[in-house]
Amino acid sequence: MKSESKVPLYYQLVEIFEEKIADGTWAKGTKIPSERVLSEQYGVSRITVRGAIEELSRSGMVDKIQGKGTFVISKQIVQDLGGIYGFSDEMRKQGRISYTKVVTKEVITASKKTAETLNINIDDKVIFLERLRFNENDEPIMLEKTYFPYDKYQFMLEENLNEYSLYELLEQKYNVVYDSAVERFKACRLNASEALLLKAERENQKFGLLIRRVSYIDGKVENFSSIVTKGDIFEFTVRLGAR
């Protein structure tokens, strides 16, 4: 701990604890040391330690159990927003083995909003794909709903999307490569169906993140997705260049 640093001790301690969770020093299920032990170890007051732990609790990384102690419950997934990414690929890069469960795969008719986004006519056929994504601990962490124009993507109905990455499948088997995408992010509260599928039982998990993505090839819309995650799962990063 650097007392001469301009960064308050409280924030320094939060960063240290987050790093211990991120690198696996404090693995999921680990009971972290007591406030007294941490206070002595880092040379700060117990009030400072308590504040740092409260911050971890608010972010959903630890859970304080009365009479038992404080336990690690989450390792956040860091997502770089510097380019187009696929969930499965990014999880593998971070050493987070994951799998997908298809909840819904069906043909529907385009609503006004869907038709406008995909540049098709109202009531045209659309392939609706709803997938639940899991981390390496078999925990559901993201619910993704994707809409494809039927005429171009009807082959999706025959594919086993429980086993294959959507991006890998489209690129390697069908030579469909998205060259750009636009994402919009918004804080949200999970609805009852989303909370049930994601097993969002704690209150801090029910306030999540809504991501809307539109994918393009040569400026033409190919599909759009609506993604919701539990609030304690993802941390997004953006690299900024010098001015």
PDB file of C-alpha atoms in Angstrom:
ATOM      1  CA  MET A   1       0.000   0.000   0.000  1.00  0.00           C
ATOM      2  CA  LYS A   2       1.327   3.423  -0.966  1.00  0.00           C
ATOM      3  CA  SER A   3       0.286   6.030   1.591  1.00  0.00           C
ATOM      4  CA  GLU A   4       1.984   8.758  -0.448  1.00  0.00           C
ATOM      5  CA  SER A   5      -0.069   7.918  -3.536  1.00  0.00           C
ATOM      6  CA  LYS A   6      -2.807  10.288  -4.685  1.00  0.00           C
ATOM      7  CA  VAL A   7      -5.099   7.253  -4.923  1.00  0.00           C
ATOM      8  CA  PRO A   8      -6.932   6.788  -1.586  1.00  0.00           C
ATOM      9  CA  LEU A   9      -5.998   3.681   0.410  1.00  0.00           C
ATOM     10  CA  TYR A  10      -9.575   2.451   0.098  1.00  0.00           C
ATOM     11  CA  TYR A  11      -9.365   2.355  -3.723  1.00  0.00           C
ATOM     12  CA  GLN A  12      -5.903   0.809  -3.658  1.00  0.00           C
ATOM     13  CA  LEU A  13      -7.234  -1.975  -1.469  1.00  0.00           C
ATOM     14  CA  VAL A  14     -10.242  -2.588  -3.724  1.00  0.00           C
ATOM     15  CA  GLU A  15      -7.891  -2.953  -6.710  1.00  0.00           C
ATOM     16  CA  ILE A  16      -5.676  -5.383  -4.796  1.00  0.00           C
ATOM     17  CA  PHE A  17      -8.650  -7.537  -3.793  1.00  0.00           C
ATOM     18  CA  GLU A  18     -10.107  -7.479  -7.327  1.00  0.00           C
ATOM     19  CA  GLU A  19      -6.761  -8.635  -8.707  1.00  0.00           C
ATOM     20  CA  LYS A  20      -6.660 -11.524  -6.230  1.00  0.00           C
ATOM     21  CA  ILE A  21     -10.070 -12.646  -7.473  1.00  0.00           C
ATOM     22  CA  ALA A  22      -9.185 -12.109 -11.133  1.00  0.00           C
ATOM     23  CA  ASP A  23      -5.939 -14.111 -11.019  1.00  0.00           C
ATOM     24  CA  GLY A  24      -7.444 -16.940  -8.962  1.00  0.00           C
ATOM     25  CA  THR A  25      -5.525 -16.285  -5.735  1.00  0.00           C
ATOM     26  CA  TRP A  26      -8.938 -15.960  -4.141  1.00  0.00           C
ATOM     27  CA  ALA A  27     -10.856 -18.563  -6.129  1.00  0.00           C
ATOM     28  CA  LYS A  28     -14.616 -18.846  -6.169  1.00  0.00           C
ATOM     29  CA  GLY A  29     -15.830 -20.266  -2.854  1.00  0.00           C
ATOM     30  CA  THR A  30     -12.749 -19.058  -0.987  1.00  0.00           C
ATOM     31  CA  LYS A  31     -13.292 -17.528   2.418  1.00  0.00           C
ATOM     32  CA  ILE A  32     -11.208 -14.374   2.437  1.00  0.00           C
ATOM     33  CA  PRO A  33      -9.145 -13.403   5.510  1.00  0.00           C
ATOM     34  CA  SER A  34     -10.828 -11.520   8.349  1.00  0.00           C
ATOM     35  CA  GLU A  35     -10.844  -7.733   8.590  1.00  0.00           C
ATOM     36  CA  ARG A  36      -8.275  -7.938  11.389  1.00  0.00           C
ATOM     37  CA  VAL A  37      -5.880 -10.080   9.362  1.00  0.00           C
ATOM     38  CA  LEU A  38      -6.222  -7.911   6.259  1.00  0.00           C
ATOM     39  CA  SER A  39      -5.791  -4.764   8.336  1.00  0.00           C
ATOM     40  CA  GLU A  40      -2.513  -6.063   9.738  1.00  0.00           C
ATOM     41  CA  GLN A  41      -1.341  -7.421   6.391  1.00  0.00           C
ATOM     42  CA  TYR A  42      -1.808  -4.149   4.504  1.00  0.00           C
ATOM     43  CA  GLY A  43      -1.173  -1.718   7.328  1.00  0.00           C
ATOM     44  CA  VAL A  44      -4.528   0.029   7.125  1.00  0.00           C
ATOM     45  CA  SER A  45      -7.444   0.476   9.486  1.00  0.00           C
ATOM     46  CA  ARG A  46     -10.217  -2.070   9.762  1.00  0.00           C
ATOM     47  CA  ILE A  47     -12.627   0.635   8.606  1.00  0.00           C
ATOM     48  CA  THR A  48     -10.662   0.885   5.330  1.00  0.00           C
ATOM     49  CA  VAL A  49     -10.726  -2.898   4.920  1.00  0.00           C
ATOM     50  CA  ARG A  50     -14.457  -3.016   5.674  1.00  0.00           C
ATOM     51  CA  GLY A  51     -15.151  -0.346   3.065  1.00  0.00           C
ATOM     52  CA  ALA A  52     -13.183  -2.217   0.393  1.00  0.00           C
ATOM     53  CA  ILE A  53     -15.041  -5.445   1.133  1.00  0.00           C
ATOM     54  CA  GLU A  54     -18.381  -3.621   1.001  1.00  0.00           C
ATOM     55  CA  GLU A  55     -17.418  -2.373  -2.471  1.00  0.00           C
ATOM     56  CA  LEU A  56     -16.675  -5.927  -3.607  1.00  0.00           C
ATOM     57  CA  SER A  57     -20.016  -7.019  -2.175  1.00  0.00           C
ATOM     58  CA  ARG A  58     -21.889  -4.279  -4.069  1.00  0.00           C
ATOM     59  CA  SER A  59     -20.225  -5.356  -7.319  1.00  0.00           C
ATOM     60  CA  GLY A  60     -21.258  -8.975  -6.713  1.00  0.00           C
ATOM     61  CA  MET A  61     -17.764 -10.397  -6.292  1.00  0.00           C
ATOM     62  CA  VAL A  62     -18.093 -11.503  -2.663  1.00  0.00           C
ATOM     63  CA  ASP A  63     -20.906 -12.483  -0.347  1.00  0.00           C
ATOM     64  CA  LYS A  64     -20.920 -11.715   3.385  1.00  0.00           C
ATOM     65  CA  ILE A  65     -22.564 -14.513   5.388  1.00  0.00           C
ATOM     66  CA  GLN A  66     -23.475 -13.642   8.956  1.00  0.00           C
ATOM     67  CA  GLY A  67     -21.480 -15.682  11.439  1.00  0.00           C
ATOM     68  CA  LYS A  68     -19.415 -17.454   8.779  1.00  0.00           C
ATOM     69  CA  GLY A  69     -17.370 -14.812   6.977  1.00  0.00           C
ATOM     70  CA  THR A  70     -16.960 -13.356   3.487  1.00  0.00           C
ATOM     71  CA  PHE A  71     -16.732 -15.661   0.463  1.00  0.00           C
ATOM     72  CA  VAL A  72     -15.757 -15.107  -3.178  1.00  0.00           C
ATOM     73  CA  ILE A  73     -18.739 -15.702  -5.453  1.00  0.00           C
ATOM     74  CA  SER A  74     -17.723 -14.224  -8.788  1.00  0.00           C
ATOM     75  CA  LYS A  75     -14.834 -13.622 -11.134  1.00  0.00           C
ATOM     76  CA  GLN A  76     -15.812 -10.899 -13.564  1.00  0.00           C
ATOM     77  CA  ILE A  77     -15.352 -11.426 -17.279  1.00  0.00           C
ATOM     78  CA  VAL A  78     -13.402  -8.585 -18.872  1.00  0.00           C
ATOM     79  CA  GLN A  79     -14.597  -7.827 -22.394  1.00  0.00           C
ATOM     80  CA  ASP A  80     -12.504  -5.654 -24.711  1.00  0.00           C
ATOM     81  CA  LEU A  81     -14.712  -3.536 -26.980  1.00  0.00           C
ATOM     82  CA  GLY A  82     -11.952  -2.774 -29.479  1.00  0.00           C
ATOM     83  CA  GLY A  83     -13.427  -4.963 -32.228  1.00  0.00           C
ATOM     84  CA  ILE A  84     -16.152  -7.408 -33.224  1.00  0.00           C
ATOM     85  CA  TYR A  85     -16.169 -10.316 -30.797  1.00  0.00           C
ATOM     86  CA  GLY A  86     -17.947 -13.594 -30.209  1.00  0.00           C
ATOM     87  CA  PHE A  87     -18.811 -14.661 -26.676  1.00  0.00           C
ATOM     88  CA  SER A  88     -17.441 -18.210 -26.981  1.00  0.00           C
ATOM     89  CA  ASP A  89     -14.151 -17.045 -28.490  1.00  0.00           C
ATOM     90  CA  GLU A  90     -13.617 -14.429 -25.792  1.00  0.00           C
ATOM     91  CA  MET A  91     -14.395 -16.881 -22.995  1.00  0.00           C
ATOM     92  CA  ARG A  92     -11.828 -19.327 -24.371  1.00  0.00           C
ATOM     93  CA  LYS A  93      -9.205 -16.575 -24.639  1.00  0.00           C
ATOM     94  CA  GLN A  94      -9.698 -15.788 -20.957  1.00  0.00           C
ATOM     95  CA  GLY A  95      -9.519 -19.436 -19.931  1.00  0.00           C
ATOM     96  CA  ARG A  96     -13.226 -19.525 -19.145  1.00  0.00           C
ATOM     97  CA  ILE A  97     -14.615 -22.745 -20.604  1.00  0.00           C
ATOM     98  CA  SER A  98     -18.242 -22.138 -21.595  1.00  0.00           C
ATOM     99  CA  TYR A  99     -21.154 -23.731 -23.358  1.00  0.00           C
ATOM    100  CA  THR A 100     -24.446 -22.693 -24.877  1.00  0.00           C
ATOM    101  CA  LYS A 101     -28.000 -23.946 -24.576  1.00  0.00           C
ATOM    102  CA  VAL A 102     -30.530 -23.068 -27.256  1.00  0.00           C
ATOM    103  CA  VAL A 103     -33.765 -22.053 -25.556  1.00  0.00           C
ATOM    104  CA  THR A 104     -35.726 -21.126 -28.682  1.00  0.00           C
ATOM    105  CA  LYS A 105     -35.120 -21.510 -32.421  1.00  0.00           C
ATOM    106  CA  GLU A 106     -38.127 -20.779 -34.582  1.00  0.00           C
ATOM    107  CA  VAL A 107     -39.532 -18.846 -37.520  1.00  0.00           C
ATOM    108  CA  ILE A 108     -41.613 -15.798 -36.615  1.00  0.00           C
ATOM    109  CA  THR A 109     -43.083 -12.869 -38.535  1.00  0.00           C
ATOM    110  CA  ALA A 110     -41.337  -9.525 -38.391  1.00  0.00           C
ATOM    111  CA  SER A 111     -42.797  -6.854 -36.155  1.00  0.00           C
ATOM    112  CA  LYS A 112     -42.583  -3.226 -37.221  1.00  0.00           C
ATOM    113  CA  LYS A 113     -39.426  -2.675 -35.163  1.00  0.00           C
ATOM    114  CA  THR A 114     -37.767  -5.876 -36.407  1.00  0.00           C
ATOM    115  CA  ALA A 115     -38.642  -5.084 -40.001  1.00  0.00           C
ATOM    116  CA  GLU A 116     -37.205  -1.578 -39.719  1.00  0.00           C
ATOM    117  CA  THR A 117     -33.967  -2.834 -38.192  1.00  0.00           C
ATOM    118  CA  LEU A 118     -33.440  -5.635 -40.738  1.00  0.00           C
ATOM    119  CA  ASN A 119     -34.710  -3.537 -43.673  1.00  0.00           C
ATOM    120  CA  ILE A 120     -37.409  -6.054 -44.561  1.00  0.00           C
ATOM    121  CA  ASN A 121     -41.192  -5.891 -44.758  1.00  0.00           C
ATOM    122  CA  ILE A 122     -43.555  -6.244 -41.833  1.00  0.00           C
ATOM    123  CA  ASP A 123     -44.715  -9.877 -41.535  1.00  0.00           C
ATOM    124  CA  ASP A 124     -41.736 -11.180 -43.526  1.00  0.00           C
ATOM    125  CA  LYS A 125     -40.277 -14.367 -42.090  1.00  0.00           C
ATOM    126  CA  VAL A 126     -37.564 -13.981 -39.468  1.00  0.00           C
ATOM    127  CA  ILE A 127     -35.485 -16.617 -37.690  1.00  0.00           C
ATOM    128  CA  PHE A 128     -35.543 -16.015 -33.945  1.00  0.00           C
ATOM    129  CA  LEU A 129     -32.736 -17.575 -31.928  1.00  0.00           C
ATOM    130  CA  GLU A 130     -32.642 -17.414 -28.120  1.00  0.00           C
ATOM    131  CA  ARG A 131     -29.528 -18.806 -26.420  1.00  0.00           C
ATOM    132  CA  LEU A 132     -28.477 -19.112 -22.795  1.00  0.00           C
ATOM    133  CA  ARG A 133     -24.723 -18.849 -22.175  1.00  0.00           C
ATOM    134  CA  PHE A 134     -22.957 -20.572 -19.269  1.00  0.00           C
ATOM    135  CA  ASN A 135     -19.585 -20.126 -17.591  1.00  0.00           C
ATOM    136  CA  GLU A 136     -17.189 -22.894 -16.551  1.00  0.00           C
ATOM    137  CA  ASN A 137     -19.119 -23.402 -13.299  1.00  0.00           C
ATOM    138  CA  ASP A 138     -22.358 -24.237 -15.139  1.00  0.00           C
ATOM    139  CA  GLU A 139     -23.840 -20.880 -14.165  1.00  0.00           C
ATOM    140  CA  PRO A 140     -26.060 -19.073 -16.698  1.00  0.00           C
ATOM    141  CA  ILE A 141     -24.616 -15.599 -17.208  1.00  0.00           C
ATOM    142  CA  MET A 142     -26.055 -14.205 -20.436  1.00  0.00           C
ATOM    143  CA  LEU A 143     -29.294 -14.492 -22.407  1.00  0.00           C
ATOM    144  CA  GLU A 144     -28.994 -13.601 -26.079  1.00  0.00           C
ATOM    145  CA  LYS A 145     -31.853 -13.115 -28.540  1.00  0.00           C
ATOM    146  CA  THR A 146     -30.853 -12.805 -32.195  1.00  0.00           C
ATOM    147  CA  TYR A 147     -32.971 -12.072 -35.272  1.00  0.00           C
ATOM    148  CA  PHE A 148     -31.989 -13.102 -38.823  1.00  0.00           C
ATOM    149  CA  PRO A 149     -33.798 -12.459 -42.136  1.00  0.00           C
ATOM    150  CA  TYR A 150     -35.232 -15.828 -43.123  1.00  0.00           C
ATOM    151  CA  ASP A 151     -34.442 -15.678 -46.840  1.00  0.00           C
ATOM    152  CA  LYS A 152     -30.675 -15.497 -46.284  1.00  0.00           C
ATOM    153  CA  TYR A 153     -30.306 -17.466 -43.053  1.00  0.00           C
ATOM    154  CA  GLN A 154     -32.836 -20.283 -43.266  1.00  0.00           C
ATOM    155  CA  PHE A 155     -29.941 -22.749 -43.018  1.00  0.00           C
ATOM    156  CA  MET A 156     -29.656 -21.763 -39.333  1.00  0.00           C
ATOM    157  CA  LEU A 157     -32.717 -23.895 -38.588  1.00  0.00           C
ATOM    158  CA  GLU A 158     -30.745 -27.050 -39.375  1.00  0.00           C
ATOM    159  CA  GLU A 159     -27.617 -26.216 -37.379  1.00  0.00           C
ATOM    160  CA  ASN A 160     -26.809 -27.479 -33.884  1.00  0.00           C
ATOM    161  CA  LEU A 161     -26.039 -24.215 -32.126  1.00  0.00           C
ATOM    162  CA  ASN A 162     -25.568 -25.892 -28.754  1.00  0.00           C
ATOM    163  CA  GLU A 163     -22.175 -27.121 -29.910  1.00  0.00           C
ATOM    164  CA  TYR A 164     -20.810 -24.495 -32.266  1.00  0.00           C
ATOM    165  CA  SER A 165     -19.869 -20.851 -31.942  1.00  0.00           C
ATOM    166  CA  LEU A 166     -22.250 -18.808 -34.069  1.00  0.00           C
ATOM    167  CA  TYR A 167     -19.472 -16.621 -35.472  1.00  0.00           C
ATOM    168  CA  GLU A 168     -17.222 -19.605 -36.243  1.00  0.00           C
ATOM    169  CA  LEU A 169     -20.079 -21.482 -37.912  1.00  0.00           C
ATOM    170  CA  LEU A 170     -21.069 -18.569 -40.134  1.00  0.00           C
ATOM    171  CA  GLU A 171     -17.503 -17.786 -41.126  1.00  0.00           C
ATOM    172  CA  GLN A 172     -16.058 -21.265 -41.604  1.00  0.00           C
ATOM    173  CA  LYS A 173     -19.046 -23.099 -43.063  1.00  0.00           C
ATOM    174  CA  TYR A 174     -20.942 -20.365 -44.879  1.00  0.00           C
ATOM    175  CA  ASN A 175     -18.274 -17.707 -45.504  1.00  0.00           C
ATOM    176  CA  VAL A 176     -20.385 -15.082 -43.736  1.00  0.00           C
ATOM    177  CA  VAL A 177     -18.007 -12.600 -42.107  1.00  0.00           C
ATOM    178  CA  TYR A 178     -19.366  -9.517 -40.390  1.00  0.00           C
ATOM    179  CA  ASP A 179     -17.125  -6.517 -41.000  1.00  0.00           C
ATOM    180  CA  SER A 180     -18.704  -4.066 -38.561  1.00  0.00           C
ATOM    181  CA  ALA A 181     -21.204  -3.827 -35.730  1.00  0.00           C
ATOM    182  CA  VAL A 182     -22.846  -1.171 -33.595  1.00  0.00           C
ATOM    183  CA  GLU A 183     -23.554  -1.837 -29.921  1.00  0.00           C
ATOM    184  CA  ARG A 184     -25.583   0.184 -27.459  1.00  0.00           C
ATOM    185  CA  PHE A 185     -25.393  -0.390 -23.718  1.00  0.00           C
ATOM    186  CA  LYS A 186     -28.023   0.359 -21.108  1.00  0.00           C
ATOM    187  CA  ALA A 187     -28.516  -0.550 -17.470  1.00  0.00           C
ATOM    188  CA  CYS A 188     -31.665  -2.593 -16.986  1.00  0.00           C
ATOM    189  CA  ARG A 189     -33.659  -4.631 -14.524  1.00  0.00           C
ATOM    190  CA  LEU A 190     -34.169  -8.227 -15.618  1.00  0.00           C
ATOM    191  CA  ASN A 191     -37.774  -9.188 -16.217  1.00  0.00           C
ATOM    192  CA  ALA A 192     -39.230 -12.263 -14.520  1.00  0.00           C
ATOM    193  CA  SER A 193     -38.443 -14.613 -17.418  1.00  0.00           C
ATOM    194  CA  GLU A 194     -34.858 -13.376 -17.754  1.00  0.00           C
ATOM    195  CA  ALA A 195     -34.232 -13.588 -14.007  1.00  0.00           C
ATOM    196  CA  LEU A 196     -35.553 -17.166 -13.965  1.00  0.00           C
ATOM    197  CA  LEU A 197     -33.378 -18.344 -16.877  1.00  0.00           C
ATOM    198  CA  LEU A 198     -30.292 -16.588 -15.525  1.00  0.00           C
ATOM    199  CA  LYS A 199     -30.956 -17.747 -11.963  1.00  0.00           C
ATOM    200  CA  ALA A 200     -30.596 -14.163 -10.785  1.00  0.00           C
ATOM    201  CA  GLU A 201     -31.598 -14.728  -7.192  1.00  0.00           C
ATOM    202  CA  ARG A 202     -29.719 -11.958  -5.370  1.00  0.00           C
ATOM    203  CA  GLU A 203     -30.997  -8.426  -5.726  1.00  0.00           C
ATOM    204  CA  ASN A 204     -27.707  -7.083  -7.131  1.00  0.00           C
ATOM    205  CA  GLN A 205     -27.900  -9.659  -9.944  1.00  0.00           C
ATOM    206  CA  LYS A 206     -31.343  -8.522 -11.074  1.00  0.00           C
ATOM    207  CA  PHE A 207     -30.034  -5.131 -12.129  1.00  0.00           C
ATOM    208  CA  GLY A 208     -28.110  -6.076 -15.229  1.00  0.00           C
ATOM    209  CA  LEU A 209     -26.802  -4.817 -18.514  1.00  0.00           C
ATOM    210  CA  LEU A 210     -28.756  -4.678 -21.767  1.00  0.00           C
ATOM    211  CA  ILE A 211     -26.667  -4.789 -24.941  1.00  0.00           C
ATOM    212  CA  ARG A 212     -28.211  -4.186 -28.354  1.00  0.00           C
ATOM    213  CA  ARG A 213     -26.028  -5.123 -31.313  1.00  0.00           C
ATOM    214  CA  VAL A 214     -26.598  -4.672 -35.049  1.00  0.00           C
ATOM    215  CA  SER A 215     -24.129  -6.527 -37.318  1.00  0.00           C
ATOM    216  CA  TYR A 216     -23.252  -5.482 -40.878  1.00  0.00           C
ATOM    217  CA  ILE A 217     -21.570  -6.649 -44.062  1.00  0.00           C
ATOM    218  CA  ASP A 218     -20.649  -3.883 -46.505  1.00  0.00           C
ATOM    219  CA  GLY A 219     -22.996  -1.506 -44.726  1.00  0.00           C
ATOM    220  CA  LYS A 220     -26.000  -3.842 -44.949  1.00  0.00           C
ATOM    221  CA  VAL A 221     -27.711  -5.101 -41.801  1.00  0.00           C
ATOM    222  CA  GLU A 222     -27.336  -8.866 -41.422  1.00  0.00           C
ATOM    223  CA  ASN A 223     -28.828  -9.476 -37.980  1.00  0.00           C
ATOM    224  CA  PHE A 224     -29.460  -7.822 -34.650  1.00  0.00           C
ATOM    225  CA  SER A 225     -29.263  -9.087 -31.099  1.00  0.00           C
ATOM    226  CA  SER A 226     -30.590  -8.174 -27.695  1.00  0.00           C
ATOM    227  CA  ILE A 227     -28.388  -9.451 -24.869  1.00  0.00           C
ATOM    228  CA  VAL A 228     -28.961  -9.263 -21.123  1.00  0.00           C
ATOM    229  CA  THR A 229     -26.450 -10.193 -18.433  1.00  0.00           C
ATOM    230  CA  LYS A 230     -26.530 -10.400 -14.677  1.00  0.00           C
ATOM    231  CA  GLY A 231     -25.168  -7.246 -13.094  1.00  0.00           C
ATOM    232  CA  ASP A 232     -22.270  -8.941 -11.324  1.00  0.00           C
ATOM    233  CA  ILE A 233     -20.742 -10.686 -14.348  1.00  0.00           C
ATOM    234  CA  PHE A 234     -19.161  -8.441 -16.948  1.00  0.00           C
ATOM    235  CA  GLU A 235     -16.636  -5.645 -16.958  1.00  0.00           C
ATOM    236  CA  PHE A 236     -16.211  -3.905 -20.303  1.00  0.00           C
ATOM    237  CA  THR A 237     -13.041  -2.119 -21.365  1.00  0.00           C
ATOM    238  CA  VAL A 238     -12.338   0.330 -24.189  1.00  0.00           C
ATOM    239  CA  ARG A 239      -8.871   1.237 -25.388  1.00  0.00           C
ATOM    240  CA  LEU A 240      -8.499   4.955 -26.092  1.00  0.00           C
ATOM    241  CA  GLY A 241      -5.775   6.377 -28.292  1.00  0.00           C
ATOM    242  CA  ALA A 242      -3.863   9.571 -27.613  1.00  0.00           C
ATOM    243  CA  ARG A 243      -5.321  12.779 -29.039  1.00  0.00           C
TER     244      ARG A 243
END
